[in-house]
Amino acid sequence: MKTAQQLLQEKSRPGIFRVPPDATVYQALQLMAEKDIGAVLVMEGERLLGIFSERDYARKVVLQGKTSAGTPIVDIMTKRVIVARPNQTVDQCMAIMSEKRFRHLPVCEGEHVLGVLSITDLVREQIAEQQFLIEQLEHYIHG
């Protein structure tokens, strides 16, 4: 089973997409649209302050009648960010995300952010592992 760090190294679009805490919701949404991603990290330098997702936008901006251009990201971001460690397995990461009901999981080593795994990254890896196992079993059965 692969670890979070191994999966990050294999991602087709590596990188950490971030906005500073003084960014507006609109600026974060622009970055998300440009990069075709569902969440961005809110960071001050290398320090992780929070995460902002499409869900945050829907629940904390749209439904509360706020404006994207006039709302600072720091006011509506998720501040209590749950992170994975690099040595955690794909299954462990999936369990965290399923239990806590979110779709983006930053991977951190100490205070250093290594990247972000999405639920799609984890599902793809689980499918690939299952396909490999099926092929191995078929090879074993057919000798």
C-alpha positions as MATLAB code, in Angstrom:
seq = 'MKTAQQLLQEKSRPGIFRVPPDATVYQALQLMAEKDIGAVLVMEGERLLGIFSERDYARKVVLQGKTSAGTPIVDIMTKRVIVARPNQTVDQCMAIMSEKRFRHLPVCEGEHVLGVLSITDLVREQIAEQQFLIEQLEHYIHG';
ca = [
       0.000    0.000    0.000;
       1.343    3.399   -0.971;
       1.891    6.217    1.462;
       0.631    9.784    1.205;
       4.130   10.947    0.292;
       4.453    8.387   -2.506;
       1.090    9.387   -3.897;
       2.055   13.080   -3.819;
       5.233   12.287   -5.764;
       3.181   10.563   -8.478;
       0.527   13.260   -8.878;
       0.137   14.518  -12.426;
      -0.302   18.089  -11.175;
       2.095   18.553   -8.295;
       2.245   21.802   -6.439;
       0.634   23.586   -3.582;
      -2.077   26.021   -4.571;
      -2.376   28.719   -1.952;
      -3.632   32.177   -1.201;
      -2.501   34.584    1.522;
      -4.856   35.346    4.415;
      -5.536   38.855    3.074;
      -6.887   37.485   -0.222;
     -10.569   37.834   -0.983;
     -12.892   34.934   -1.627;
     -13.067   36.114   -5.235;
      -9.274   35.839   -5.625;
      -9.335   32.318   -4.194;
     -12.153   31.342   -6.553;
     -10.192   32.749   -9.506;
      -7.221   30.536   -8.620;
      -9.465   27.518   -8.135;
     -11.094   28.061  -11.533;
      -7.750   28.661  -13.254;
      -6.228   25.480  -11.805;
      -9.484   23.464  -11.965;
      -9.270   22.521   -8.281;
     -11.824   22.310   -5.500;
      -9.819   23.823   -2.647;
      -6.869   26.076   -1.874;
      -4.693   26.342    1.176;
      -4.575   29.620    3.069;
      -0.950   30.193    4.015;
       1.139   32.946    5.477;
       4.580   32.271    4.073;
       5.090   28.562    4.729;
       2.634   28.420    7.647;
      -0.708   26.712    7.053;
      -3.550   28.822    8.448;
      -6.559   27.156    6.888;
      -8.187   25.681    3.821;
     -10.926   27.086    1.581;
     -13.136   24.790   -0.474;
     -16.130   25.006   -2.761;
     -18.193   23.802    0.202;
     -16.969   26.744    2.299;
     -18.013   29.084   -0.493;
     -21.496   27.617   -0.805;
     -22.187   27.522    2.928;
     -20.347   30.553    4.259;
     -20.636   33.052    1.417;
     -23.563   32.301   -0.878;
     -26.025   31.099    1.760;
     -25.116   33.921    4.115;
     -25.560   36.624    1.472;
     -21.939   37.753    1.480;
     -20.047   38.914   -1.605;
     -16.995   37.169   -3.014;
     -15.160   40.411   -3.724;
     -15.841   41.908   -0.300;
     -15.192   38.907    1.923;
     -11.667   38.169    3.167;
     -10.776   34.496    2.866;
      -9.585   34.467    6.471;
     -13.147   35.178    7.639;
     -14.683   32.069    6.068;
     -11.879   29.538    5.621;
     -11.862   26.313    7.590;
      -9.395   27.066   10.367;
      -9.156   23.651   12.008;
      -7.334   21.804    9.253;
      -6.861   18.085    9.643;
      -3.666   16.906    7.980;
      -2.049   13.606    7.060;
       1.532   12.658    7.728;
       3.738   11.498    4.829;
       3.959    7.906    6.097;
       0.197    7.385    6.386;
      -1.234    4.902    3.889;
      -3.825    5.597    1.241;
      -6.338    3.602    3.319;
      -5.582    5.675    6.413;
      -6.004    8.911    4.446;
      -9.267    7.643    2.971;
     -10.523    6.747    6.456;
      -9.730   10.244    7.748;
     -11.532   11.895    4.858;
     -14.545    9.589    5.101;
     -14.882    9.995    8.853;
     -14.510   13.788    8.816;
     -16.480   14.214    5.550;
     -14.146   16.382    3.495;
     -12.473   15.982    0.103;
      -9.046   17.618    0.413;
      -6.318   16.517    2.798;
      -3.079   18.468    3.210;
      -0.021   16.314    3.838;
       2.426   17.846    6.303;
       5.774   16.902    7.741;
       5.931   18.825   10.974;
       4.835   22.334   10.009;
       5.953   21.955    6.368;
       3.186   21.383    3.802;
       4.202   18.760    1.234;
       1.040   18.860   -0.847;
      -2.672   18.130   -0.911;
      -4.411   14.857   -1.688;
      -7.939   14.891   -3.038;
     -10.510   12.161   -2.664;
     -10.059   11.576   -6.412;
      -6.331   10.906   -5.913;
      -7.118    8.314   -3.265;
      -9.919    6.609   -5.196;
      -7.725    6.351   -8.312;
      -4.984    4.724   -6.279;
      -7.360    2.250   -4.663;
      -8.743    1.290   -8.090;
      -5.210    0.815   -9.434;
      -4.279   -1.379   -6.461;
      -7.410   -3.485   -6.883;
      -6.773   -3.869  -10.614;
      -3.211   -5.008   -9.914;
      -4.474   -7.564   -7.389;
      -7.074   -8.877   -9.859;
      -4.401   -9.277  -12.536;
      -2.138  -11.121  -10.098;
      -4.941  -13.463   -9.066;
      -5.880  -14.150  -12.685;
      -2.259  -14.913  -13.502;
      -2.052  -17.246  -10.523;
      -5.292  -19.048  -11.454;
      -4.333  -19.471  -15.107;
      -0.827  -20.510  -14.129;
];
